[in-house]
Coordinates of C-alpha atoms in Angstrom, one line a residue:
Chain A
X29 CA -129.3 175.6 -55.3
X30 CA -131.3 174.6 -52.6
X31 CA -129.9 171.2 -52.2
X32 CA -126.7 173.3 -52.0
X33 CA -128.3 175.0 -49.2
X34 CA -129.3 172.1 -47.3
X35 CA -125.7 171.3 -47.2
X36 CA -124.5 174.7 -46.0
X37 CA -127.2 174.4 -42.9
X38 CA -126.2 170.9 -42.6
X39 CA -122.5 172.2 -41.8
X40 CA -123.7 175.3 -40.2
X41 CA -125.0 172.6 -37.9
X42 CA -122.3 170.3 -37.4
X43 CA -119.9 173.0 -36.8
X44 CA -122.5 174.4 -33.7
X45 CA -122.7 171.4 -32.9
X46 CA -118.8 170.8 -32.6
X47 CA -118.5 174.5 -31.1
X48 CA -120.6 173.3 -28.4
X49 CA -119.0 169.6 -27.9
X50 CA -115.4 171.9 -27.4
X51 CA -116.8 174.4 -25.4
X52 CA -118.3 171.6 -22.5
X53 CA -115.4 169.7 -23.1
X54 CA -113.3 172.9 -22.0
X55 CA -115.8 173.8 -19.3
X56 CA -116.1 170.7 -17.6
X57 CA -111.8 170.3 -17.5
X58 CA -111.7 173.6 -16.1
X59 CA -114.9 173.4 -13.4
X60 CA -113.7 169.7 -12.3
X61 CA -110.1 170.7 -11.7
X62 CA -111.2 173.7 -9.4
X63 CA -114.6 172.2 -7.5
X64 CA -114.4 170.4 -4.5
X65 CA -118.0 170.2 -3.9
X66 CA -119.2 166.9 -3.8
X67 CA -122.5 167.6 -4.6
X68 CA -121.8 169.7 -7.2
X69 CA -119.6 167.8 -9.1
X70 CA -122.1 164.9 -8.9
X71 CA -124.8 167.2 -10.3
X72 CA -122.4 168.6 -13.3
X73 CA -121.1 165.4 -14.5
X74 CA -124.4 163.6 -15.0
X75 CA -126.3 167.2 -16.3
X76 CA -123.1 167.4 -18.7
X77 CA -123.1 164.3 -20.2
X78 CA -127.4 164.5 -20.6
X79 CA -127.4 167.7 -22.1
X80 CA -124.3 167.4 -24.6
X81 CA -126.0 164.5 -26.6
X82 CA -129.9 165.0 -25.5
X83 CA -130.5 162.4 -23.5
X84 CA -133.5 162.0 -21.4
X85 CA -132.2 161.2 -18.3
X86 CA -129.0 160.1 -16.1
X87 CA -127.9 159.2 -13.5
X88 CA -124.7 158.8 -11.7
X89 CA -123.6 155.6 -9.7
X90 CA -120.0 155.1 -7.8
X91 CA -119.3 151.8 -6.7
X92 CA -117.4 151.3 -3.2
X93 CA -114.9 149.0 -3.6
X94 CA -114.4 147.6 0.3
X95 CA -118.4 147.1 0.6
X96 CA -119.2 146.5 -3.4
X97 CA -122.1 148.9 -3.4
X98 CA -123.1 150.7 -6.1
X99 CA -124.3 153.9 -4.4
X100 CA -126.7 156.3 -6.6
X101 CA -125.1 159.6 -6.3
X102 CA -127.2 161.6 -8.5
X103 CA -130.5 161.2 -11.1
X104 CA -132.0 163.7 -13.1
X105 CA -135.2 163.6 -14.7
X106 CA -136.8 160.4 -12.7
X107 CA -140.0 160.9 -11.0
X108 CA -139.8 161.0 -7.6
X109 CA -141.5 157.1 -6.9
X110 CA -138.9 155.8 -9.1
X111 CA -135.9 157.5 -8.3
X112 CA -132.6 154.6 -9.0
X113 CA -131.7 152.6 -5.6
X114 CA -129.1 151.7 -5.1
X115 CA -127.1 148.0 -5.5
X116 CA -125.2 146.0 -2.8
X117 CA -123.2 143.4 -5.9
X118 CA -121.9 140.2 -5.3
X119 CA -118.6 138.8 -6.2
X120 CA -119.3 138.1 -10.0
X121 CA -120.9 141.3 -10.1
X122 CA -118.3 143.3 -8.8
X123 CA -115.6 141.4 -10.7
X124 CA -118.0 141.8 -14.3
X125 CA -118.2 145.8 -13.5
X126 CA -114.2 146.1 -13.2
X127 CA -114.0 144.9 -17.4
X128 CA -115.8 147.7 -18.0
X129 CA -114.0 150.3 -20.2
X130 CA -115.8 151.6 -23.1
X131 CA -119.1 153.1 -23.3
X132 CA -122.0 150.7 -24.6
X133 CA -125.8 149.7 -24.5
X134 CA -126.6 147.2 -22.2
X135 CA -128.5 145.2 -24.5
X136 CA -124.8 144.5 -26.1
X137 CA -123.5 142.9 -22.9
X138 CA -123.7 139.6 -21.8
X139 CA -126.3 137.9 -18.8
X140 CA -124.2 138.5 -16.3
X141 CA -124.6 142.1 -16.6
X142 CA -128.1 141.6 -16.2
X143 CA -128.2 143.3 -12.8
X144 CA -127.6 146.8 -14.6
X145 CA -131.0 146.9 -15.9
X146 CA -132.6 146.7 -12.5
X147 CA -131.2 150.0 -11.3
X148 CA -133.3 151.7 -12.8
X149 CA -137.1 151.1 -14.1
X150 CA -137.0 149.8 -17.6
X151 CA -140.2 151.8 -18.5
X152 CA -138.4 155.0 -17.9
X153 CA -134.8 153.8 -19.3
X154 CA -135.5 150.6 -21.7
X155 CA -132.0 150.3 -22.5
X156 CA -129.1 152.6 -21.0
X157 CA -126.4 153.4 -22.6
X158 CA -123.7 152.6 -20.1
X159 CA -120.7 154.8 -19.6
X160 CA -118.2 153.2 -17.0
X161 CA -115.9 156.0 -14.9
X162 CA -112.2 154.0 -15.0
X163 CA -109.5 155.8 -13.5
X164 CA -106.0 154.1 -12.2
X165 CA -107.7 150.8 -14.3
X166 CA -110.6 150.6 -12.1
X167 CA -114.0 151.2 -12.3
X168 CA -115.0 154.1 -9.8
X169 CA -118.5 154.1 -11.1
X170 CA -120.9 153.7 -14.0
X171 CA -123.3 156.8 -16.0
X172 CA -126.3 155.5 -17.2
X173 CA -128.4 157.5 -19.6
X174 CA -131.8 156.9 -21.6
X175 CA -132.7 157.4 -25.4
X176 CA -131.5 160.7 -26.8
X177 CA -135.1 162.7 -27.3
X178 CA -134.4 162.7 -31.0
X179 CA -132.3 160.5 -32.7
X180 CA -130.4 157.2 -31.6
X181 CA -126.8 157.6 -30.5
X182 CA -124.1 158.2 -33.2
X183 CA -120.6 157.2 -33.2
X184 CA -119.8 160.9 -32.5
X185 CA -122.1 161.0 -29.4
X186 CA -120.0 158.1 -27.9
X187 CA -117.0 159.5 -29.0
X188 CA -118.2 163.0 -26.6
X189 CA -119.4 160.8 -24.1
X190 CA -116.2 158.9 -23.8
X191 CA -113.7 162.2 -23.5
X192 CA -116.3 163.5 -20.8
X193 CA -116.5 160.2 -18.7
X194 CA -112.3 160.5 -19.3
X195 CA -112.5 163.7 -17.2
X196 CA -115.7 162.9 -15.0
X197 CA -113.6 159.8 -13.4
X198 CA -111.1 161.9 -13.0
X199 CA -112.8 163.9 -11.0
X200 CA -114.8 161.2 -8.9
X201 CA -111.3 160.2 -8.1
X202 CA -109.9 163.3 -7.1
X203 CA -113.1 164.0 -4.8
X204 CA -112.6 160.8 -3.1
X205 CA -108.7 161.7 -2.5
X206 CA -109.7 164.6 -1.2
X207 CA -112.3 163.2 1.2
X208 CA -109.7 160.8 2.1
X209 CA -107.3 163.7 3.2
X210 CA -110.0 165.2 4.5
X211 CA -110.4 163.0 6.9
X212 CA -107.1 161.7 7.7
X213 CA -106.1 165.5 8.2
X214 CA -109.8 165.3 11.0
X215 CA -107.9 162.5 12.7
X216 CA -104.3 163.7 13.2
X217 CA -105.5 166.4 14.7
X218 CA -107.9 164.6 17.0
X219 CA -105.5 162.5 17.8
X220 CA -102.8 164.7 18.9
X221 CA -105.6 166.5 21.0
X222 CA -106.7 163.0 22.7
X223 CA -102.9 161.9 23.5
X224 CA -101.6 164.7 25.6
X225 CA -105.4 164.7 27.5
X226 CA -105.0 160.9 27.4
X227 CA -101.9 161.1 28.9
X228 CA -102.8 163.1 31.9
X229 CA -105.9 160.9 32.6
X230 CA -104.2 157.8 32.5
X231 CA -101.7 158.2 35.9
X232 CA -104.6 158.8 38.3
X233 CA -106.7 156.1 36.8
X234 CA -103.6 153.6 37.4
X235 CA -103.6 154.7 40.7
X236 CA -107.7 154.7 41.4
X237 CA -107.5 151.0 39.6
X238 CA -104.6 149.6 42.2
X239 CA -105.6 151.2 45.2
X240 CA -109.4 149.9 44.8
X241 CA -108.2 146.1 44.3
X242 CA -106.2 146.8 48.1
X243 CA -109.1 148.3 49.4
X244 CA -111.1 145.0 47.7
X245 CA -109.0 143.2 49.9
X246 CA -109.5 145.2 53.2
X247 CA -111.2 142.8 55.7
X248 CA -112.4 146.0 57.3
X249 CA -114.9 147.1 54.8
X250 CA -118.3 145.0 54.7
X251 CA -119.5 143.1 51.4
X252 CA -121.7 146.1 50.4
X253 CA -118.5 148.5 51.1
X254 CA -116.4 146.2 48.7
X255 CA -119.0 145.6 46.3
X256 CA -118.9 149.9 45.9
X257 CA -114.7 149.5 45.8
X258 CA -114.9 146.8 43.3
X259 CA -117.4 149.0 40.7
X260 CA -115.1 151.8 41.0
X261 CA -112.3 149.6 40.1
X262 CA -113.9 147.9 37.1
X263 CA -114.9 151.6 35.9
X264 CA -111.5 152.9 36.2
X265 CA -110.6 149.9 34.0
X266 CA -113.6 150.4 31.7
X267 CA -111.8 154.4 31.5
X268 CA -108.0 152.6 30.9
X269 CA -109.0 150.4 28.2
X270 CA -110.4 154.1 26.0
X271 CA -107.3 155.8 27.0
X272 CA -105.3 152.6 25.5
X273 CA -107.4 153.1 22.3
X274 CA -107.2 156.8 22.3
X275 CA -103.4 156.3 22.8
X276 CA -103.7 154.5 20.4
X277 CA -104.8 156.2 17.2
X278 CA -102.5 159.4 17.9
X279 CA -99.4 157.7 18.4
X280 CA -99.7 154.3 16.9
X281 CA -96.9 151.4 17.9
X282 CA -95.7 149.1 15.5
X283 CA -96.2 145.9 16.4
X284 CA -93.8 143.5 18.3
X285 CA -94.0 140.6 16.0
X286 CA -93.4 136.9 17.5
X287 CA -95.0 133.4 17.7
X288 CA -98.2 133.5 19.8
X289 CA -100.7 130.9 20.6
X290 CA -104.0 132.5 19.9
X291 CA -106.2 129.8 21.9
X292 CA -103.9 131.1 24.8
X293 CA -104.5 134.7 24.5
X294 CA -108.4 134.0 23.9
X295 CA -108.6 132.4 27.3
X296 CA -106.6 135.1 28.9
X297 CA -108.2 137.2 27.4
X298 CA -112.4 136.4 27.9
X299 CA -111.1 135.5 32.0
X300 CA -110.3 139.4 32.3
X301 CA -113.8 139.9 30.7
X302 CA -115.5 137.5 32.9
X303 CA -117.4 139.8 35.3
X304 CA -118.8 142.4 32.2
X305 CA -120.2 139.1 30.2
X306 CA -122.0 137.3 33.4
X307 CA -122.9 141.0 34.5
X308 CA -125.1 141.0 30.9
X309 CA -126.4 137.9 30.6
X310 CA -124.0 136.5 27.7
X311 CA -123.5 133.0 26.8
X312 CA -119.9 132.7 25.8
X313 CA -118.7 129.8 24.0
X314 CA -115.4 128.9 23.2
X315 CA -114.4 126.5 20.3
X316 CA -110.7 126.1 20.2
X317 CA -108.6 124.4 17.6
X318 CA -107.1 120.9 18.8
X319 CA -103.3 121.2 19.9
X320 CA -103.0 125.0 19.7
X321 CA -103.5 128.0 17.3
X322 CA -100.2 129.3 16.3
X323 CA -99.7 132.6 14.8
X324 CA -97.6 135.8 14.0
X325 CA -98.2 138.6 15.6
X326 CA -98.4 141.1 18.9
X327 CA -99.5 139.9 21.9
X328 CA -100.8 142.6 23.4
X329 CA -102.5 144.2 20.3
X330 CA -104.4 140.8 19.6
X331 CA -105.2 141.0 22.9
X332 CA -106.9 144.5 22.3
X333 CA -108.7 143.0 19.2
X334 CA -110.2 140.7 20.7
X335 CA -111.3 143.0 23.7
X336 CA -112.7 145.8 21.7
X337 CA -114.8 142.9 19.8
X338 CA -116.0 141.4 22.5
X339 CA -116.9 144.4 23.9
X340 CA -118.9 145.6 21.3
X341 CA -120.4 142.1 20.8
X342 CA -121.4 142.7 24.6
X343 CA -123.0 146.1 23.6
X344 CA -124.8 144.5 20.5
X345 CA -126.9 142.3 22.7
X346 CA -129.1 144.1 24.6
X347 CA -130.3 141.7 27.4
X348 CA -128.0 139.1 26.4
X349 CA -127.1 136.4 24.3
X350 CA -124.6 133.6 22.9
X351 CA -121.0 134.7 22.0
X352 CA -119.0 132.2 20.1
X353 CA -115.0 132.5 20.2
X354 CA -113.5 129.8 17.4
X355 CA -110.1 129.6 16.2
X356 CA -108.9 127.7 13.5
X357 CA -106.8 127.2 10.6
X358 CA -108.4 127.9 7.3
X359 CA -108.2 130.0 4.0
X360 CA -110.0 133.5 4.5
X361 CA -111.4 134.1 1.0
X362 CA -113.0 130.4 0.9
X363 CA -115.1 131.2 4.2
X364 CA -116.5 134.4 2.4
X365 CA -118.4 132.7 -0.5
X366 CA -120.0 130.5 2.1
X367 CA -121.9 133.6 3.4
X368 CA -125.8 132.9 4.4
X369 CA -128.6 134.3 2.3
X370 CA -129.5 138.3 3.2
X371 CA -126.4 138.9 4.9
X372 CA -123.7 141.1 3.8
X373 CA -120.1 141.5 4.2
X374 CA -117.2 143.3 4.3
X375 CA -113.4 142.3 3.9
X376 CA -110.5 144.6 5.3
X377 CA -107.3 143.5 3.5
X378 CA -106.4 141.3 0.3
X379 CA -107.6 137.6 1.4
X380 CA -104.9 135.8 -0.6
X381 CA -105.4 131.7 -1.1
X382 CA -102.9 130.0 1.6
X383 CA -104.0 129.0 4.9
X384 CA -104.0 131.4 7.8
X385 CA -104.9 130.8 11.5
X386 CA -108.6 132.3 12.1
X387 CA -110.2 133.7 14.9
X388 CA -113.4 134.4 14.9
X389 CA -116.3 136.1 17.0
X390 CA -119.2 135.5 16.6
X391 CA -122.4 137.6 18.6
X392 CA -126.0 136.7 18.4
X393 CA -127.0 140.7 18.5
X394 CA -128.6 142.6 16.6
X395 CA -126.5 142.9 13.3
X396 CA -125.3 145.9 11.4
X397 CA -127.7 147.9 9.6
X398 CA -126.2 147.5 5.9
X399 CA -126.6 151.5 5.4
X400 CA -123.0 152.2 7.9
X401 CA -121.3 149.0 7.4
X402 CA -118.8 150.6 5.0
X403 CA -118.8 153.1 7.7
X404 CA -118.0 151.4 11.0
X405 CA -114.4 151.3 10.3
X406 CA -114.1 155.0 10.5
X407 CA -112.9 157.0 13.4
X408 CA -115.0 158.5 16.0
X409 CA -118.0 156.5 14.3
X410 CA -120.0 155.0 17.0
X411 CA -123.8 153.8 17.0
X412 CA -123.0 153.6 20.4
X413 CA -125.2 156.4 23.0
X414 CA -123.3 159.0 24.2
X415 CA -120.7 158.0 27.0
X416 CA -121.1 154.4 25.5
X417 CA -118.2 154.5 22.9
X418 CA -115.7 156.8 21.3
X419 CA -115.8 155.2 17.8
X420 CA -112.2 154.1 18.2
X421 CA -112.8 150.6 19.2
X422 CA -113.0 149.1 15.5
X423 CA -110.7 151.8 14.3
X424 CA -108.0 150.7 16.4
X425 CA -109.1 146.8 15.5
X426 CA -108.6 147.6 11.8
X427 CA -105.3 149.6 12.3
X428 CA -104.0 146.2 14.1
X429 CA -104.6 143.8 12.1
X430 CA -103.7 145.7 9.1
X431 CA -100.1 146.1 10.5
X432 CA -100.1 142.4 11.3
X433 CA -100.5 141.8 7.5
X434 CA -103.8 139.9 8.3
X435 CA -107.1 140.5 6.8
X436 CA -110.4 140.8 8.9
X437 CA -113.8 139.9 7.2
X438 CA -117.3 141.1 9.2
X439 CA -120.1 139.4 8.2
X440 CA -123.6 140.3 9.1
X441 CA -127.0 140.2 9.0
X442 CA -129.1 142.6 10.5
X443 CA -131.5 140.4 13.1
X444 CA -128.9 137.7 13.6
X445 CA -125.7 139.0 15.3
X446 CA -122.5 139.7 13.4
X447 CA -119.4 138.0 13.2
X448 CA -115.7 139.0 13.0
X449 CA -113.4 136.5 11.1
X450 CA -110.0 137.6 11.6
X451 CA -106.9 136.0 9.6
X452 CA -103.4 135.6 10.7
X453 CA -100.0 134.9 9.5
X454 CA -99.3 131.3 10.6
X455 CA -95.7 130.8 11.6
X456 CA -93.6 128.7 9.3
X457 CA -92.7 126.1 12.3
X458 CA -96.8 125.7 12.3
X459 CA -96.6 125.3 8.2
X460 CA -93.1 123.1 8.4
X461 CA -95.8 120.7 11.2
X462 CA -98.4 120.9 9.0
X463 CA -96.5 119.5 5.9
Chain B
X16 CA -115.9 181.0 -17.7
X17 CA -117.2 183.6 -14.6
X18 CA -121.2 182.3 -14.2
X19 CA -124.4 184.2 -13.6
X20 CA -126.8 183.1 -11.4
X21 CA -129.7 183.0 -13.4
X22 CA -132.6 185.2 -12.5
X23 CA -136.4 184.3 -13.4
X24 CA -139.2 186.6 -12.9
X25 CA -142.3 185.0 -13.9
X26 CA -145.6 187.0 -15.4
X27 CA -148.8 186.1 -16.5
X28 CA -149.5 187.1 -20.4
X29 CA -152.5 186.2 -22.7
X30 CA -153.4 183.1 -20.9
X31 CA -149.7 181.8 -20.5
X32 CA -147.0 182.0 -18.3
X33 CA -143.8 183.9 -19.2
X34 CA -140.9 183.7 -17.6
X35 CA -138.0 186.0 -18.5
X36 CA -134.5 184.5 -17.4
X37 CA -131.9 186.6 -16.8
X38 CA -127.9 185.2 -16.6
X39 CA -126.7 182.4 -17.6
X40 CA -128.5 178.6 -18.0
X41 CA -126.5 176.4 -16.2
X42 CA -126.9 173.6 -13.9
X43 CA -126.7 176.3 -11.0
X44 CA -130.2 177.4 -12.1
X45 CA -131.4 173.5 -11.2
X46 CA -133.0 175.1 -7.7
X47 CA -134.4 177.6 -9.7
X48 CA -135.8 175.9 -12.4
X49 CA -137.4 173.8 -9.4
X50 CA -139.0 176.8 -7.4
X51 CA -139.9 179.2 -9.5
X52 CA -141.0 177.2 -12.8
X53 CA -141.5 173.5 -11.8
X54 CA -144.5 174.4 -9.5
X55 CA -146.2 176.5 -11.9
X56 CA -146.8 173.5 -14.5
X57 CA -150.4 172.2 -14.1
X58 CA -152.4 170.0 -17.2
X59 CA -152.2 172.0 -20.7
X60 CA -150.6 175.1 -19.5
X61 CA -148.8 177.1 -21.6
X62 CA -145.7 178.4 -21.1
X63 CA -143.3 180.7 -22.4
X64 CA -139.7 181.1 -21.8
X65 CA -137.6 184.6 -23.0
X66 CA -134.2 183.6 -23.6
X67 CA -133.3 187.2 -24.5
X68 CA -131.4 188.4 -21.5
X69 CA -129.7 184.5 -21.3
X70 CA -125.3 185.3 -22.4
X71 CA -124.7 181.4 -22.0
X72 CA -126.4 178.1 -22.0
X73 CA -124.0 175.0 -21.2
X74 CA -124.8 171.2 -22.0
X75 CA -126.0 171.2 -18.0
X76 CA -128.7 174.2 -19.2
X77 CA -129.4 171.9 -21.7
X78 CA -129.9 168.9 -19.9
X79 CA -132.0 170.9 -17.3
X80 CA -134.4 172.1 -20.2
X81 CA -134.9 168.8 -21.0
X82 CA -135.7 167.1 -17.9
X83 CA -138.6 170.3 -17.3
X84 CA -139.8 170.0 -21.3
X85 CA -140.3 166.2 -20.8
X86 CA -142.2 166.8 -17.6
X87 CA -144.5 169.7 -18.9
X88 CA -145.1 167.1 -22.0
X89 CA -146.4 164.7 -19.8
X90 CA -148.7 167.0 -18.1
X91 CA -149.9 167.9 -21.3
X92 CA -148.3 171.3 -22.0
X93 CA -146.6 173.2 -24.5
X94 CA -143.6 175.4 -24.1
X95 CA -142.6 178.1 -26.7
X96 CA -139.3 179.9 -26.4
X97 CA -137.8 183.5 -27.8
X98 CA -135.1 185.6 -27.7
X99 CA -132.6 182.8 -28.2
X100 CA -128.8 183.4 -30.5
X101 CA -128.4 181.8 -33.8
X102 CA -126.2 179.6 -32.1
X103 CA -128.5 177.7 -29.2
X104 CA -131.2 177.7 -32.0
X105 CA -129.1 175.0 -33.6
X106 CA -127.9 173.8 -30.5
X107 CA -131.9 173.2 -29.4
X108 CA -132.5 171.5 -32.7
X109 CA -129.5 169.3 -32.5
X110 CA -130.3 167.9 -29.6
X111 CA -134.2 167.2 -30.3
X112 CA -135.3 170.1 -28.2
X113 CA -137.2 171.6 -31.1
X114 CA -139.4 168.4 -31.2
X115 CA -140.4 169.4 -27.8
X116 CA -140.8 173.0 -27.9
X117 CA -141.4 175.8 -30.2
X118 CA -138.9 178.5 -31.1
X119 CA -140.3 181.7 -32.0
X120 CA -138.9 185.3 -32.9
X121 CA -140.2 187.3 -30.5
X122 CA -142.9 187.5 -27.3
X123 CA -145.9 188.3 -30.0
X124 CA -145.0 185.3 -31.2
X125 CA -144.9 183.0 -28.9
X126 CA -147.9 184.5 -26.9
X127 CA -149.9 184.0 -30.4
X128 CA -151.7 181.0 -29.7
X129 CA -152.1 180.9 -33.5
X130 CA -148.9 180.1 -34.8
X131 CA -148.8 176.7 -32.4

């Protein structure tokens, strides 16, 4: 009799236990289709997946694709000297991350997954069960839990944890879609704002800009009059140049695509630049490929590329500083690999494996703090103070090249300067030459 | 399911700390939890929770009890609990809360320094 009643509180167990299993299963499908709160649905997913099996502690990592960071959204249960950091991966690591599909201990996964175990402290978590978040077949982040606080994990646990993760990538996905929509919504409506200000601004400034070279040229001013005219002038143009980038963003052109000599549109370009880089001290040097650097694309946009970079290079060296302008022909991936110890990078566009033309800029300022790298693409995101920058600049730059099909890699070190590596379509008269 | 922010009023009986929870134990009580109960753990303190007045306890209620139980454990205390359904007191011993905390019948109980 009473091993007959072991049995029926053995199944008066399991069938609480599956009553509960449904019931979160149900909850968290219904809560993650209608919560758009971040924060909240960071908080849920790791609490649910703890609490449904008894683990110890969690904690919730996404992994940013364009920077390959895993970012540590939320941890519960870890005291506060030992919160989980969070991980900037390289390549392997990244690439080892994206096989991920099935829940499993990282004891059972190779070396190269190593670099799990040091998010978090192995005192607190000796070995996590790691639950990776796939949705659209890749990995959007990773759940890490400890030891359950009674028993080891079952078949059935992983079997709970897998459905949950099904619906907590789900969610992490939607919640980035949204922040995406978000943002882009933030920007057309900036943008359509800026243009018809834009607009208005820009016919006085033409005229400020051409009637200050005439009176430049006045022999009836003295030098210190002329010096005043030729400030005013070169602020107008400083004015022009945001209004171009303003333009811009709201009402984007596409490009006019033809055969362009980049050494050519470098030189042209740095001799309108000439007074701002003596006026601030900044050693340019300019390392041009032998016989020309041909290329696809719009004249007039890569000559805003390489203004706005220079510019901000400018900017990034307080006091002054060297400036290297290179172009070259190379393959864009290869030169990524090759990137110095402690500095960080991060890629716009698919570097593919056939040789492009390169431009690059290189400043010897002060770096990009790794914390708003994955950032400084953004619009209206400027480090910049006030009056300084409108956070268009790199905006615009990325919008360019990615409409010239190029890609455009920043590399940097925080200390020792950044540089811009940006990769080109070369013409198929250059490739016909080559071969 | 509609939530209720959960409620705790917190009272000093018999040398512990009760505190009666009112609503529902979700992971919307995690500022709670860390205001009104958190700060009140100091070395061997006992604690009681009254789960009478709680309608629903999700797997984030769950994992919120377990994160406080294994932090009062390592301050030394004990925590007893009462009031709870039929239903969370298999749910607490399925996942390993009873090793961790005491379920009693009622307050007499779990006041009764006795029957630890």
């Amino acid at each position: 009799m009473e091993a007959r009643g072991n049995r029926g509180d053995g199944r008066q167990l399991e069938l609480s236990k599956k009553i509960f299993e449904l019931s979160t299963i149900a909850e968290i499908g219904k809560e993650f289709i209608s919560s758009l709160d971040p924060e909240r649905v960071n908080s849920k997913i790791v609490f649910t997946l703890m609490g449904v099996v008894g683990a110890k502690r969690g904690v919730l990592y996404c992994l940013k694709a364009d920077t390959r960071r895993l970012e540590m959204l939320k941890a519960v249960n870890f005291p506060a000297g030992e919160r989980p950091q969070a991980l900037d991966l390289n390549a392997a690591q990244f690439g080892a991350l994206q096989r991920l599909r099935n829940p499993s201990f990282l004891s059972e996964y190779g070396g190269e997954y190593a670099f799990i175990g040091t998010l978090v402290s192995a005192d607190l978590v000796p070995d996590p069960l790691v639950i990776p978040l796939v949705a659209e077949n890749s990995v959007l982040g990773l759940i890490l839990l400890a030891e359950k606080l009674n028993t080891p994990y079952t078949e059935d646990d992983i079997s709970i944890l897998t459905s949950l993760a099904g619906y907590s990538s789900l969610a992490l996905h939607r919640k980035t879609m949204v922040e995406m929509l978000v943002k882009s919504e933030k920007m057309a409506e900036l943008g359509r704002l800026g243009a018809g200000i834009v607009h208005e601004i820009k016919n006085p400034l033409t005229s400020i800009t051409m009637l200050s070279e005439m009176l430049k040229a006045d022999k009836s001013l003295d030098v210190r009059q002329r010096k005043y005219v030729g400030i005013i002038g070169q602020e107008a143009q400083r004015i022009l140049r945001l209004c171009q980038n303003l333009l811009s963003v709201s009402r984007p052109k596409k490009p006019e695509m033809a055969e362009v000599d980049l050494n050519r549109i470098v030189e042209e370009t740095v001799a309108l630049l000439s007074y701002e880089l003596k006026k601030h001290r900044v050693m340019l040097k300019l390392d041009l490929q032998r016989g020309g650097a041909a290329a696809v694309g719009d004249e007039e946009k890569i000559k805003q590329v390489i203004l706005n970079l220079v510019i901000n290079a400018v900017h990034a060296m307080d006091g002054g500083g060297p400036l290297e302008i290179s172009t070259g022909i190379g393959v864009p991936g290869k030169a990524n690999r090759k990137a110095p110890e402690g500095s960080r990078y991060l890629t716009l566009g698919e570097p593919g494996r056939s040789r492009m033309t390169i431009l690059t800029i290189k400043d010897g300022g002060s770096g990009i703090d790794p914390a708003i790298l994955d950032r400084i693409f953004e619009p209206f995101f400027t480090t910049k103070a006030e009056g300084m920058g409108t956070g268009l600049g790199l905006y615009v730059t990325r919008n360019i090249i990615l409409d010239h099909h190029g890609t455009m890699t920043v590399l940097t070190r925080p200390g020792s300067g950044t540089t811009f590596r940006i990769a080109l379509t070369r013409p198929p008269s250059a490739r016909r030459r080559k071969s | 399911m509609m939530q209720n922010q959960l409620e705790i009023k917190v009272r000093d009986a018999a040398g512990a700390i009760v505190f009666d929870l009112v609503g529902d134990l979700t992971e919307n009580a995690e500022k709670d939890f860390d205001s009104a109960i958190k700060p009140r753990v100091s070395p061997n303190c006992r604690m009681v929770m009254n789960f009478s007045r709680v309608q629903y306890i999700n797997s984030s209620g769950i994992a919120l009890l377990i994160a406080f139980i294994t932090s009062l454990q390592a301050a030394g205390g004990v925590l007893r609990v009462y009031g709870l359904t039929p239903h969370f007191q298999k749910i607490f011993e399925i996942v390993g809360l009873t090793q961790y905390l005491r379920i009693d019948p009622d307050e007499t109980h779990a006041l009764d320094p006795a029957t630890a």
